[in-house]
JSON list of C-alpha atoms in Angstrom, two decimals:
[
{"chain": "X", "resi": 7, "resn": "ASP", "atom": "CA", "xyz": [-2.23, -0.20, -16.07]},
{"chain": "X", "resi": 8, "resn": "ILE", "atom": "CA", "xyz": [-5.64, -0.92, -14.20]},
{"chain": "X", "resi": 9, "resn": "GLN", "atom": "CA", "xyz": [-7.09, 2.36, -13.25]},
{"chain": "X", "resi": 10, "resn": "LEU", "atom": "CA", "xyz": [-9.38, 1.97, -9.81]},
{"chain": "X", "resi": 11, "resn": "THR", "atom": "CA", "xyz": [-11.70, 5.15, -9.31]},
{"chain": "X", "resi": 12, "resn": "GLN", "atom": "CA", "xyz": [-13.38, 5.59, -5.88]},
{"chain": "X", "resi": 13, "resn": "SER", "atom": "CA", "xyz": [-16.63, 7.03, -5.14]},
{"chain": "X", "resi": 14, "resn": "PRO", "atom": "CA", "xyz": [-17.22, 9.30, -3.49]},
{"chain": "X", "resi": 15, "resn": "SER", "atom": "CA", "xyz": [-13.80, 10.94, -3.23]},
{"chain": "X", "resi": 16, "resn": "PHE", "atom": "CA", "xyz": [-15.18, 12.82, -0.30]},
{"chain": "X", "resi": 17, "resn": "LEU", "atom": "CA", "xyz": [-17.95, 11.63, 2.45]},
{"chain": "X", "resi": 18, "resn": "SER", "atom": "CA", "xyz": [-19.39, 13.39, 5.34]},
{"chain": "X", "resi": 19, "resn": "ALA", "atom": "CA", "xyz": [-21.02, 11.62, 7.69]},
{"chain": "X", "resi": 20, "resn": "SER", "atom": "CA", "xyz": [-22.21, 10.98, 11.34]},
{"chain": "X", "resi": 21, "resn": "VAL", "atom": "CA", "xyz": [-21.35, 8.50, 14.36]},
{"chain": "X", "resi": 22, "resn": "GLY", "atom": "CA", "xyz": [-23.99, 5.86, 14.14]},
{"chain": "X", "resi": 23, "resn": "ASP", "atom": "CA", "xyz": [-24.25, 5.74, 9.92]},
{"chain": "X", "resi": 24, "resn": "ARG", "atom": "CA", "xyz": [-23.99, 3.14, 7.67]},
{"chain": "X", "resi": 25, "resn": "VAL", "atom": "CA", "xyz": [-21.64, 4.55, 4.70]},
{"chain": "X", "resi": 26, "resn": "THR", "atom": "CA", "xyz": [-20.71, 2.43, 1.48]},
{"chain": "X", "resi": 27, "resn": "ILE", "atom": "CA", "xyz": [-17.54, 3.21, -0.70]},
{"chain": "X", "resi": 28, "resn": "THR", "atom": "CA", "xyz": [-17.34, 2.11, -3.90]},
{"chain": "X", "resi": 29, "resn": "CYS", "atom": "CA", "xyz": [-14.37, 1.10, -6.15]},
{"chain": "X", "resi": 30, "resn": "ARG", "atom": "CA", "xyz": [-14.54, 0.71, -9.81]},
{"chain": "X", "resi": 31, "resn": "ALA", "atom": "CA", "xyz": [-11.71, -1.19, -11.98]},
{"chain": "X", "resi": 32, "resn": "SER", "atom": "CA", "xyz": [-11.06, 0.00, -15.37]},
{"chain": "X", "resi": 33, "resn": "GLN", "atom": "CA", "xyz": [-10.60, -3.85, -16.11]},
{"chain": "X", "resi": 34, "resn": "GLY", "atom": "CA", "xyz": [-11.61, -6.80, -14.51]},
{"chain": "X", "resi": 35, "resn": "ILE", "atom": "CA", "xyz": [-9.53, -8.12, -11.76]},
{"chain": "X", "resi": 36, "resn": "SER", "atom": "CA", "xyz": [-11.36, -11.04, -10.15]},
{"chain": "X", "resi": 37, "resn": "SER", "atom": "CA", "xyz": [-11.33, -10.66, -6.40]},
{"chain": "X", "resi": 38, "resn": "TYR", "atom": "CA", "xyz": [-7.90, -9.14, -6.15]},
{"chain": "X", "resi": 39, "resn": "LEU", "atom": "CA", "xyz": [-8.85, -6.29, -4.01]},
{"chain": "X", "resi": 40, "resn": "ALA", "atom": "CA", "xyz": [-7.83, -5.10, -0.99]},
{"chain": "X", "resi": 41, "resn": "TRP", "atom": "CA", "xyz": [-8.70, -2.43, 1.53]},
{"chain": "X", "resi": 42, "resn": "TYR", "atom": "CA", "xyz": [-7.03, 0.13, 3.35]},
{"chain": "X", "resi": 43, "resn": "GLN", "atom": "CA", "xyz": [-7.63, 2.76, 6.08]},
{"chain": "X", "resi": 44, "resn": "GLN", "atom": "CA", "xyz": [-5.23, 5.84, 6.59]},
{"chain": "X", "resi": 45, "resn": "LYS", "atom": "CA", "xyz": [-5.03, 8.04, 9.28]},
{"chain": "X", "resi": 46, "resn": "PRO", "atom": "CA", "xyz": [-3.11, 11.51, 9.44]},
{"chain": "X", "resi": 47, "resn": "GLY", "atom": "CA", "xyz": [0.64, 10.78, 9.85]},
{"chain": "X", "resi": 48, "resn": "LYS", "atom": "CA", "xyz": [0.22, 6.57, 9.75]},
{"chain": "X", "resi": 49, "resn": "ALA", "atom": "CA", "xyz": [1.14, 4.11, 7.65]},
{"chain": "X", "resi": 50, "resn": "PRO", "atom": "CA", "xyz": [-1.97, 2.45, 5.76]},
{"chain": "X", "resi": 51, "resn": "LYS", "atom": "CA", "xyz": [-3.84, 0.05, 7.74]},
{"chain": "X", "resi": 52, "resn": "LEU", "atom": "CA", "xyz": [-5.36, -3.43, 6.18]},
{"chain": "X", "resi": 53, "resn": "LEU", "atom": "CA", "xyz": [-8.67, -3.84, 6.66]},
{"chain": "X", "resi": 54, "resn": "ILE", "atom": "CA", "xyz": [-9.99, -6.31, 3.69]},
{"chain": "X", "resi": 55, "resn": "TYR", "atom": "CA", "xyz": [-8.44, -8.70, 1.43]},
{"chain": "X", "resi": 56, "resn": "ALA", "atom": "CA", "xyz": [-9.49, -10.72, -1.91]},
{"chain": "X", "resi": 57, "resn": "ALA", "atom": "CA", "xyz": [-12.62, -8.30, -2.00]},
{"chain": "X", "resi": 58, "resn": "SER", "atom": "CA", "xyz": [-14.48, -9.63, 1.19]},
{"chain": "X", "resi": 59, "resn": "THR", "atom": "CA", "xyz": [-12.08, -11.48, 3.93]},
{"chain": "X", "resi": 60, "resn": "LEU", "atom": "CA", "xyz": [-11.96, -9.46, 6.76]},
{"chain": "X", "resi": 61, "resn": "GLN", "atom": "CA", "xyz": [-8.36, -8.85, 8.37]},
{"chain": "X", "resi": 62, "resn": "GLY", "atom": "CA", "xyz": [-7.78, -10.23, 11.50]},
{"chain": "X", "resi": 63, "resn": "ALA", "atom": "CA", "xyz": [-8.79, -7.73, 14.71]},
{"chain": "X", "resi": 64, "resn": "VAL", "atom": "CA", "xyz": [-10.66, -5.69, 12.18]},
{"chain": "X", "resi": 65, "resn": "PRO", "atom": "CA", "xyz": [-14.05, -4.77, 13.54]},
{"chain": "X", "resi": 66, "resn": "SER", "atom": "CA", "xyz": [-16.78, -6.75, 11.79]},
{"chain": "X", "resi": 67, "resn": "ARG", "atom": "CA", "xyz": [-18.43, -3.79, 11.13]},
{"chain": "X", "resi": 68, "resn": "PHE", "atom": "CA", "xyz": [-15.89, -3.50, 8.18]},
{"chain": "X", "resi": 69, "resn": "SER", "atom": "CA", "xyz": [-17.15, -5.16, 5.20]},
{"chain": "X", "resi": 70, "resn": "GLY", "atom": "CA", "xyz": [-16.49, -5.75, 1.86]},
{"chain": "X", "resi": 71, "resn": "SER", "atom": "CA", "xyz": [-17.88, -7.40, -1.40]},
{"chain": "X", "resi": 72, "resn": "GLY", "atom": "CA", "xyz": [-17.85, -7.47, -5.18]},
{"chain": "X", "resi": 73, "resn": "SER", "atom": "CA", "xyz": [-15.74, -9.54, -8.34]},
{"chain": "X", "resi": 74, "resn": "GLY", "atom": "CA", "xyz": [-14.59, -8.11, -11.44]},
{"chain": "X", "resi": 75, "resn": "THR", "atom": "CA", "xyz": [-14.97, -4.27, -11.72]},
{"chain": "X", "resi": 76, "resn": "GLU", "atom": "CA", "xyz": [-17.09, -3.22, -9.18]},
{"chain": "X", "resi": 77, "resn": "PHE", "atom": "CA", "xyz": [-16.06, -3.22, -5.39]},
{"chain": "X", "resi": 78, "resn": "THR", "atom": "CA", "xyz": [-17.85, -2.04, -2.24]},
{"chain": "X", "resi": 79, "resn": "LEU", "atom": "CA", "xyz": [-16.42, -1.34, 1.62]},
{"chain": "X", "resi": 80, "resn": "THR", "atom": "CA", "xyz": [-19.00, -0.81, 3.85]},
{"chain": "X", "resi": 81, "resn": "ILE", "atom": "CA", "xyz": [-19.26, 0.28, 7.77]},
{"chain": "X", "resi": 82, "resn": "SER", "atom": "CA", "xyz": [-22.26, -0.43, 9.16]},
{"chain": "X", "resi": 83, "resn": "SER", "atom": "CA", "xyz": [-22.50, 1.80, 12.42]},
{"chain": "X", "resi": 84, "resn": "LEU", "atom": "CA", "xyz": [-19.62, 4.31, 12.20]},
{"chain": "X", "resi": 85, "resn": "GLN", "atom": "CA", "xyz": [-17.28, 5.00, 14.89]},
{"chain": "X", "resi": 86, "resn": "PRO", "atom": "CA", "xyz": [-15.17, 7.80, 16.14]},
{"chain": "X", "resi": 87, "resn": "GLU", "atom": "CA", "xyz": [-12.34, 6.28, 15.22]},
{"chain": "X", "resi": 88, "resn": "ASP", "atom": "CA", "xyz": [-13.29, 5.54, 11.40]},
{"chain": "X", "resi": 89, "resn": "PHE", "atom": "CA", "xyz": [-12.79, 8.59, 10.42]},
{"chain": "X", "resi": 90, "resn": "ALA", "atom": "CA", "xyz": [-9.94, 8.18, 8.06]},
{"chain": "X", "resi": 91, "resn": "THR", "atom": "CA", "xyz": [-9.08, 7.84, 4.53]},
{"chain": "X", "resi": 92, "resn": "TYR", "atom": "CA", "xyz": [-9.72, 4.77, 2.87]},
{"chain": "X", "resi": 93, "resn": "TYR", "atom": "CA", "xyz": [-8.09, 3.26, -0.72]},
{"chain": "X", "resi": 94, "resn": "CYS", "atom": "CA", "xyz": [-8.50, 0.16, -2.65]},
{"chain": "X", "resi": 95, "resn": "GLN", "atom": "CA", "xyz": [-5.85, -1.35, -4.34]},
{"chain": "X", "resi": 96, "resn": "GLN", "atom": "CA", "xyz": [-5.72, -4.16, -6.91]},
{"chain": "X", "resi": 97, "resn": "PHE", "atom": "CA", "xyz": [-3.43, -7.20, -7.01]},
{"chain": "X", "resi": 98, "resn": "ASN", "atom": "CA", "xyz": [-4.68, -8.67, -10.50]},
{"chain": "X", "resi": 99, "resn": "SER", "atom": "CA", "xyz": [-1.96, -7.44, -12.32]},
{"chain": "X", "resi": 100, "resn": "TYR", "atom": "CA", "xyz": [1.51, -5.38, -12.45]},
{"chain": "X", "resi": 101, "resn": "PRO", "atom": "CA", "xyz": [1.51, -2.33, -12.02]},
{"chain": "X", "resi": 102, "resn": "TYR", "atom": "CA", "xyz": [-0.51, -2.54, -8.66]},
{"chain": "X", "resi": 103, "resn": "THR", "atom": "CA", "xyz": [-2.67, 0.21, -8.35]},
{"chain": "X", "resi": 104, "resn": "PHE", "atom": "CA", "xyz": [-4.41, 2.10, -5.74]},
{"chain": "X", "resi": 105, "resn": "GLY", "atom": "CA", "xyz": [-7.59, 4.36, -6.06]},
{"chain": "X", "resi": 106, "resn": "GLN", "atom": "CA", "xyz": [-7.77, 7.78, -5.32]},
{"chain": "X", "resi": 107, "resn": "GLY", "atom": "CA", "xyz": [-9.17, 7.87, -1.88]},
{"chain": "X", "resi": 108, "resn": "THR", "atom": "CA", "xyz": [-12.20, 8.48, -0.02]},
{"chain": "X", "resi": 109, "resn": "LYS", "atom": "CA", "xyz": [-12.22, 10.95, 2.58]},
{"chain": "X", "resi": 110, "resn": "LEU", "atom": "CA", "xyz": [-14.53, 10.23, 5.64]},
{"chain": "X", "resi": 111, "resn": "GLU", "atom": "CA", "xyz": [-15.09, 13.10, 7.58]},
{"chain": "X", "resi": 112, "resn": "ILE", "atom": "CA", "xyz": [-17.47, 13.73, 10.73]},
{"chain": "X", "resi": 113, "resn": "LYS", "atom": "CA", "xyz": [-20.65, 15.63, 9.76]},
{"chain": "A", "resi": 8, "resn": "GLN", "atom": "CA", "xyz": [4.69, -9.93, 14.83]},
{"chain": "A", "resi": 9, "resn": "VAL", "atom": "CA", "xyz": [7.12, -8.95, 12.26]},
{"chain": "A", "resi": 10, "resn": "GLN", "atom": "CA", "xyz": [7.97, -5.31, 11.72]},
{"chain": "A", "resi": 11, "resn": "LEU", "atom": "CA", "xyz": [9.75, -3.26, 9.03]},
{"chain": "A", "resi": 12, "resn": "GLN", "atom": "CA", "xyz": [11.51, -0.01, 9.82]},
{"chain": "A", "resi": 13, "resn": "GLU", "atom": "CA", "xyz": [12.48, 2.28, 6.76]},
{"chain": "A", "resi": 14, "resn": "SER", "atom": "CA", "xyz": [15.78, 4.50, 7.14]},
{"chain": "A", "resi": 15, "resn": "GLY", "atom": "CA", "xyz": [17.96, 6.58, 4.93]},
{"chain": "A", "resi": 16, "resn": "PRO", "atom": "CA", "xyz": [18.30, 10.13, 4.05]},
{"chain": "A", "resi": 17, "resn": "GLY", "atom": "CA", "xyz": [15.51, 12.52, 4.24]},
{"chain": "A", "resi": 18, "resn": "LEU", "atom": "CA", "xyz": [17.42, 14.81, 1.90]},
{"chain": "A", "resi": 19, "resn": "VAL", "atom": "CA", "xyz": [18.59, 14.10, -1.53]},
{"chain": "A", "resi": 20, "resn": "LYS", "atom": "CA", "xyz": [19.92, 16.69, -4.36]},
{"chain": "A", "resi": 21, "resn": "PRO", "atom": "CA", "xyz": [18.19, 16.64, -7.84]},
{"chain": "A", "resi": 22, "resn": "SER", "atom": "CA", "xyz": [19.66, 14.04, -10.14]},
{"chain": "A", "resi": 23, "resn": "GLN", "atom": "CA", "xyz": [21.37, 12.14, -7.75]},
{"chain": "A", "resi": 24, "resn": "THR", "atom": "CA", "xyz": [20.51, 8.80, -6.08]},
{"chain": "A", "resi": 25, "resn": "LEU", "atom": "CA", "xyz": [17.82, 8.12, -3.45]},
{"chain": "A", "resi": 26, "resn": "SER", "atom": "CA", "xyz": [18.93, 4.81, -1.42]},
{"chain": "A", "resi": 27, "resn": "LEU", "atom": "CA", "xyz": [16.47, 3.77, 1.67]},
{"chain": "A", "resi": 28, "resn": "THR", "atom": "CA", "xyz": [16.71, 0.52, 3.37]},
{"chain": "A", "resi": 29, "resn": "CYS", "atom": "CA", "xyz": [13.69, -1.62, 5.01]},
{"chain": "A", "resi": 30, "resn": "THR", "atom": "CA", "xyz": [14.82, -3.80, 8.24]},
{"chain": "A", "resi": 31, "resn": "VAL", "atom": "CA", "xyz": [12.36, -6.40, 9.07]},
{"chain": "A", "resi": 32, "resn": "SER", "atom": "CA", "xyz": [12.72, -7.38, 12.73]},
{"chain": "A", "resi": 33, "resn": "SER", "atom": "CA", "xyz": [10.60, -9.86, 14.96]},
{"chain": "A", "resi": 34, "resn": "GLY", "atom": "CA", "xyz": [11.13, -12.60, 12.23]},
{"chain": "A", "resi": 35, "resn": "SER", "atom": "CA", "xyz": [13.56, -13.13, 9.40]},
{"chain": "A", "resi": 36, "resn": "ILE", "atom": "CA", "xyz": [13.13, -12.06, 5.87]},
{"chain": "A", "resi": 37, "resn": "SER", "atom": "CA", "xyz": [13.91, -15.21, 4.31]},
{"chain": "A", "resi": 38, "resn": "SER", "atom": "CA", "xyz": [10.86, -17.00, 6.16]},
{"chain": "A", "resi": 39, "resn": "GLY", "atom": "CA", "xyz": [8.16, -17.60, 4.86]},
{"chain": "A", "resi": 40, "resn": "ASP", "atom": "CA", "xyz": [6.98, -17.10, 1.16]},
{"chain": "A", "resi": 41, "resn": "TYR", "atom": "CA", "xyz": [6.57, -13.28, 0.73]},
{"chain": "A", "resi": 42, "resn": "TYR", "atom": "CA", "xyz": [7.44, -10.37, -1.55]},
{"chain": "A", "resi": 43, "resn": "TRP", "atom": "CA", "xyz": [8.61, -7.06, -0.17]},
{"chain": "A", "resi": 44, "resn": "SER", "atom": "CA", "xyz": [7.46, -3.76, -1.69]},
{"chain": "A", "resi": 45, "resn": "TRP", "atom": "CA", "xyz": [8.14, -0.05, -2.12]},
{"chain": "A", "resi": 46, "resn": "ILE", "atom": "CA", "xyz": [5.04, 2.28, -1.77]},
{"chain": "A", "resi": 47, "resn": "ARG", "atom": "CA", "xyz": [5.30, 6.06, -2.09]},
{"chain": "A", "resi": 48, "resn": "GLN", "atom": "CA", "xyz": [3.17, 8.72, -1.13]},
{"chain": "A", "resi": 49, "resn": "PRO", "atom": "CA", "xyz": [3.70, 12.58, -1.84]},
{"chain": "A", "resi": 50, "resn": "ALA", "atom": "CA", "xyz": [2.54, 15.21, 0.51]},
{"chain": "A", "resi": 51, "resn": "GLY", "atom": "CA", "xyz": [-1.55, 14.93, 0.39]},
{"chain": "A", "resi": 52, "resn": "LYS", "atom": "CA", "xyz": [-1.77, 12.73, -2.57]},
{"chain": "A", "resi": 53, "resn": "GLY", "atom": "CA", "xyz": [-2.28, 9.25, -3.07]},
{"chain": "A", "resi": 54, "resn": "LEU", "atom": "CA", "xyz": [-0.37, 5.78, -3.00]},
{"chain": "A", "resi": 55, "resn": "GLU", "atom": "CA", "xyz": [1.93, 4.86, -5.90]},
{"chain": "A", "resi": 56, "resn": "TRP", "atom": "CA", "xyz": [3.45, 1.26, -6.01]},
{"chain": "A", "resi": 57, "resn": "ILE", "atom": "CA", "xyz": [6.99, 1.46, -6.80]},
{"chain": "A", "resi": 58, "resn": "GLY", "atom": "CA", "xyz": [8.55, -2.52, -7.02]},
{"chain": "A", "resi": 59, "resn": "ARG", "atom": "CA", "xyz": [8.82, -5.63, -5.06]},
{"chain": "A", "resi": 60, "resn": "ILE", "atom": "CA", "xyz": [11.47, -8.24, -4.56]},
{"chain": "A", "resi": 61, "resn": "TYR", "atom": "CA", "xyz": [10.94, -12.13, -3.54]},
{"chain": "A", "resi": 62, "resn": "THR", "atom": "CA", "xyz": [12.72, -13.38, -0.87]},
{"chain": "A", "resi": 63, "resn": "GLY", "atom": "CA", "xyz": [14.59, -15.44, -3.54]},
{"chain": "A", "resi": 64, "resn": "GLY", "atom": "CA", "xyz": [15.69, -12.11, -5.42]},
{"chain": "A", "resi": 65, "resn": "SER", "atom": "CA", "xyz": [13.62, -12.04, -8.13]},
{"chain": "A", "resi": 66, "resn": "THR", "atom": "CA", "xyz": [12.06, -8.25, -8.85]},
{"chain": "A", "resi": 67, "resn": "ASN", "atom": "CA", "xyz": [9.18, -6.77, -10.40]},
{"chain": "A", "resi": 68, "resn": "TYR", "atom": "CA", "xyz": [8.75, -2.82, -10.87]},
{"chain": "A", "resi": 69, "resn": "ASN", "atom": "CA", "xyz": [6.31, -0.08, -11.72]},
{"chain": "A", "resi": 70, "resn": "PRO", "atom": "CA", "xyz": [6.95, 0.66, -15.74]},
{"chain": "A", "resi": 71, "resn": "SER", "atom": "CA", "xyz": [6.59, 4.07, -14.78]},
{"chain": "A", "resi": 72, "resn": "LEU", "atom": "CA", "xyz": [9.79, 3.88, -12.80]},
{"chain": "A", "resi": 73, "resn": "LYS", "atom": "CA", "xyz": [12.02, 1.22, -14.07]},
{"chain": "A", "resi": 74, "resn": "SER", "atom": "CA", "xyz": [14.38, 2.94, -15.91]},
{"chain": "A", "resi": 75, "resn": "ARG", "atom": "CA", "xyz": [15.59, 4.48, -12.78]},
{"chain": "A", "resi": 76, "resn": "VAL", "atom": "CA", "xyz": [14.68, 1.37, -10.09]},
{"chain": "A", "resi": 77, "resn": "THR", "atom": "CA", "xyz": [16.73, -1.06, -8.33]},
{"chain": "A", "resi": 78, "resn": "ILE", "atom": "CA", "xyz": [15.66, -2.97, -5.54]},
{"chain": "A", "resi": 79, "resn": "SER", "atom": "CA", "xyz": [17.87, -5.42, -3.64]},
{"chain": "A", "resi": 80, "resn": "ILE", "atom": "CA", "xyz": [17.78, -7.92, -0.49]},
{"chain": "A", "resi": 81, "resn": "ASP", "atom": "CA", "xyz": [20.22, -8.93, 1.91]},
{"chain": "A", "resi": 82, "resn": "ARG", "atom": "CA", "xyz": [19.04, -12.11, 3.79]},
{"chain": "A", "resi": 83, "resn": "SER", "atom": "CA", "xyz": [21.79, -11.86, 5.91]},
{"chain": "A", "resi": 84, "resn": "LYS", "atom": "CA", "xyz": [20.46, -8.35, 7.43]},
{"chain": "A", "resi": 85, "resn": "SER", "atom": "CA", "xyz": [16.75, -8.86, 6.83]},
{"chain": "A", "resi": 86, "resn": "GLN", "atom": "CA", "xyz": [16.83, -5.78, 5.15]},
{"chain": "A", "resi": 87, "resn": "PHE", "atom": "CA", "xyz": [15.53, -5.05, 1.72]},
{"chain": "A", "resi": 88, "resn": "SER", "atom": "CA", "xyz": [16.47, -1.82, -0.22]},
{"chain": "A", "resi": 89, "resn": "LEU", "atom": "CA", "xyz": [15.36, 1.07, -2.86]},
{"chain": "A", "resi": 90, "resn": "LYS", "atom": "CA", "xyz": [17.64, 3.23, -5.43]},
{"chain": "A", "resi": 91, "resn": "LEU", "atom": "CA", "xyz": [15.99, 5.31, -7.71]},
{"chain": "A", "resi": 92, "resn": "THR", "atom": "CA", "xyz": [18.61, 7.11, -9.62]},
{"chain": "A", "resi": 93, "resn": "SER", "atom": "CA", "xyz": [18.19, 10.74, -11.41]},
{"chain": "A", "resi": 94, "resn": "VAL", "atom": "CA", "xyz": [15.46, 12.39, -9.19]},
{"chain": "A", "resi": 95, "resn": "THR", "atom": "CA", "xyz": [13.44, 15.25, -9.23]},
{"chain": "A", "resi": 96, "resn": "ALA", "atom": "CA", "xyz": [11.08, 17.15, -6.89]},
{"chain": "A", "resi": 97, "resn": "ALA", "atom": "CA", "xyz": [8.53, 14.89, -8.41]},
{"chain": "A", "resi": 98, "resn": "ASP", "atom": "CA", "xyz": [10.18, 12.31, -6.24]},
{"chain": "A", "resi": 99, "resn": "THR", "atom": "CA", "xyz": [9.63, 14.18, -3.02]},
{"chain": "A", "resi": 100, "resn": "ALA", "atom": "CA", "xyz": [6.99, 11.46, -1.00]},
{"chain": "A", "resi": 101, "resn": "LEU", "atom": "CA", "xyz": [6.56, 9.31, 1.80]},
{"chain": "A", "resi": 102, "resn": "TYR", "atom": "CA", "xyz": [8.11, 6.02, 1.06]},
{"chain": "A", "resi": 103, "resn": "TYR", "atom": "CA", "xyz": [7.18, 3.14, 3.00]},
{"chain": "A", "resi": 104, "resn": "CYS", "atom": "CA", "xyz": [7.95, -0.59, 2.75]},
{"chain": "A", "resi": 105, "resn": "ALA", "atom": "CA", "xyz": [5.54, -3.47, 3.23]},
{"chain": "A", "resi": 106, "resn": "ARG", "atom": "CA", "xyz": [5.66, -6.94, 3.03]},
{"chain": "A", "resi": 107, "resn": "GLU", "atom": "CA", "xyz": [2.86, -8.83, 0.83]},
{"chain": "A", "resi": 108, "resn": "ASP", "atom": "CA", "xyz": [0.88, -11.81, 1.65]},
{"chain": "A", "resi": 109, "resn": "ASN", "atom": "CA", "xyz": [-0.49, -14.15, -0.58]},
{"chain": "A", "resi": 110, "resn": "ASP", "atom": "CA", "xyz": [-3.06, -17.04, -0.51]},
{"chain": "A", "resi": 111, "resn": "GLN", "atom": "CA", "xyz": [-2.78, -20.76, -0.53]},
{"chain": "A", "resi": 112, "resn": "VAL", "atom": "CA", "xyz": [-1.77, -20.73, -4.15]},
{"chain": "A", "resi": 113, "resn": "GLY", "atom": "CA", "xyz": [0.54, -18.28, -3.70]},
{"chain": "A", "resi": 114, "resn": "ALA", "atom": "CA", "xyz": [-0.84, -15.33, -5.29]},
{"chain": "A", "resi": 115, "resn": "SER", "atom": "CA", "xyz": [-0.20, -11.67, -3.66]},
{"chain": "A", "resi": 116, "resn": "VAL", "atom": "CA", "xyz": [-4.01, -10.55, -1.74]},
{"chain": "A", "resi": 117, "resn": "ALA", "atom": "CA", "xyz": [-2.64, -7.76, 0.48]},
{"chain": "A", "resi": 118, "resn": "PHE", "atom": "CA", "xyz": [-0.09, -5.13, 1.69]},
{"chain": "A", "resi": 119, "resn": "ASP", "atom": "CA", "xyz": [-0.16, -7.02, 5.26]},
{"chain": "A", "resi": 120, "resn": "ILE", "atom": "CA", "xyz": [2.64, -5.14, 7.43]},
{"chain": "A", "resi": 121, "resn": "TRP", "atom": "CA", "xyz": [3.80, -1.73, 6.50]},
{"chain": "A", "resi": 122, "resn": "GLY", "atom": "CA", "xyz": [6.81, 0.41, 8.07]},
{"chain": "A", "resi": 123, "resn": "GLN", "atom": "CA", "xyz": [6.03, 3.61, 9.63]},
{"chain": "A", "resi": 124, "resn": "GLY", "atom": "CA", "xyz": [7.30, 5.66, 6.73]},
{"chain": "A", "resi": 125, "resn": "THR", "atom": "CA", "xyz": [10.35, 7.82, 5.41]},
{"chain": "A", "resi": 126, "resn": "MET", "atom": "CA", "xyz": [9.93, 11.24, 4.27]},
{"chain": "A", "resi": 127, "resn": "VAL", "atom": "CA", "xyz": [12.37, 12.14, 1.35]},
{"chain": "A", "resi": 128, "resn": "THR", "atom": "CA", "xyz": [12.88, 15.54, 0.01]},
{"chain": "A", "resi": 129, "resn": "VAL", "atom": "CA", "xyz": [14.37, 16.41, -3.49]},
{"chain": "A", "resi": 130, "resn": "SER", "atom": "CA", "xyz": [15.78, 19.96, -3.56]},
{"chain": "A", "resi": 131, "resn": "ALA", "atom": "CA", "xyz": [19.48, 21.46, -3.80]}
]
């Protein structure tokens, strides 16, 4: 199985901050990576697919980059509604796997 | 906009079979070229992909669960279903169904639509 390791696992930040979350794959996955945002009691919401393509209606302060084994999710200016848990997920090979999550908390 | 809704028993006894159904509404499960997946999340933990089914009926399963999992589709009802046999407490989780979107060459790229999830507890 392809392991996805996110860093950090916990992140404390303030409104207006720029934050970056990293996702590292145990082997190359080309650009078959998606990012999701999950709020308590809710299903994950797709933010980015194919490593860098923004899903429709997702604010442009979210961006993704990377290919191969290293990927990043950046939020350029944190808004109050962005405090949530973020997961990366690979579609390169079965079984599909997710990172362990990064919980973004208000400082 | 297509919507997904999970349904099924919230409590299952150990060693029994967990059965869930996902109903696709505001669209047909047969329209478009999609795979339909099941994903679970134990309380306070991360996400685990269980398996998927194509509109045409072909399936792929997570090897960690493959011996216990069956996913099926009922196109006439616009539903797909999950059966997980011989459950234990480790199968207690929030179960989601989701649609896999794909790119121009048919490769899956994202779970773009999710159900709200249904909690299943395994307990005597």
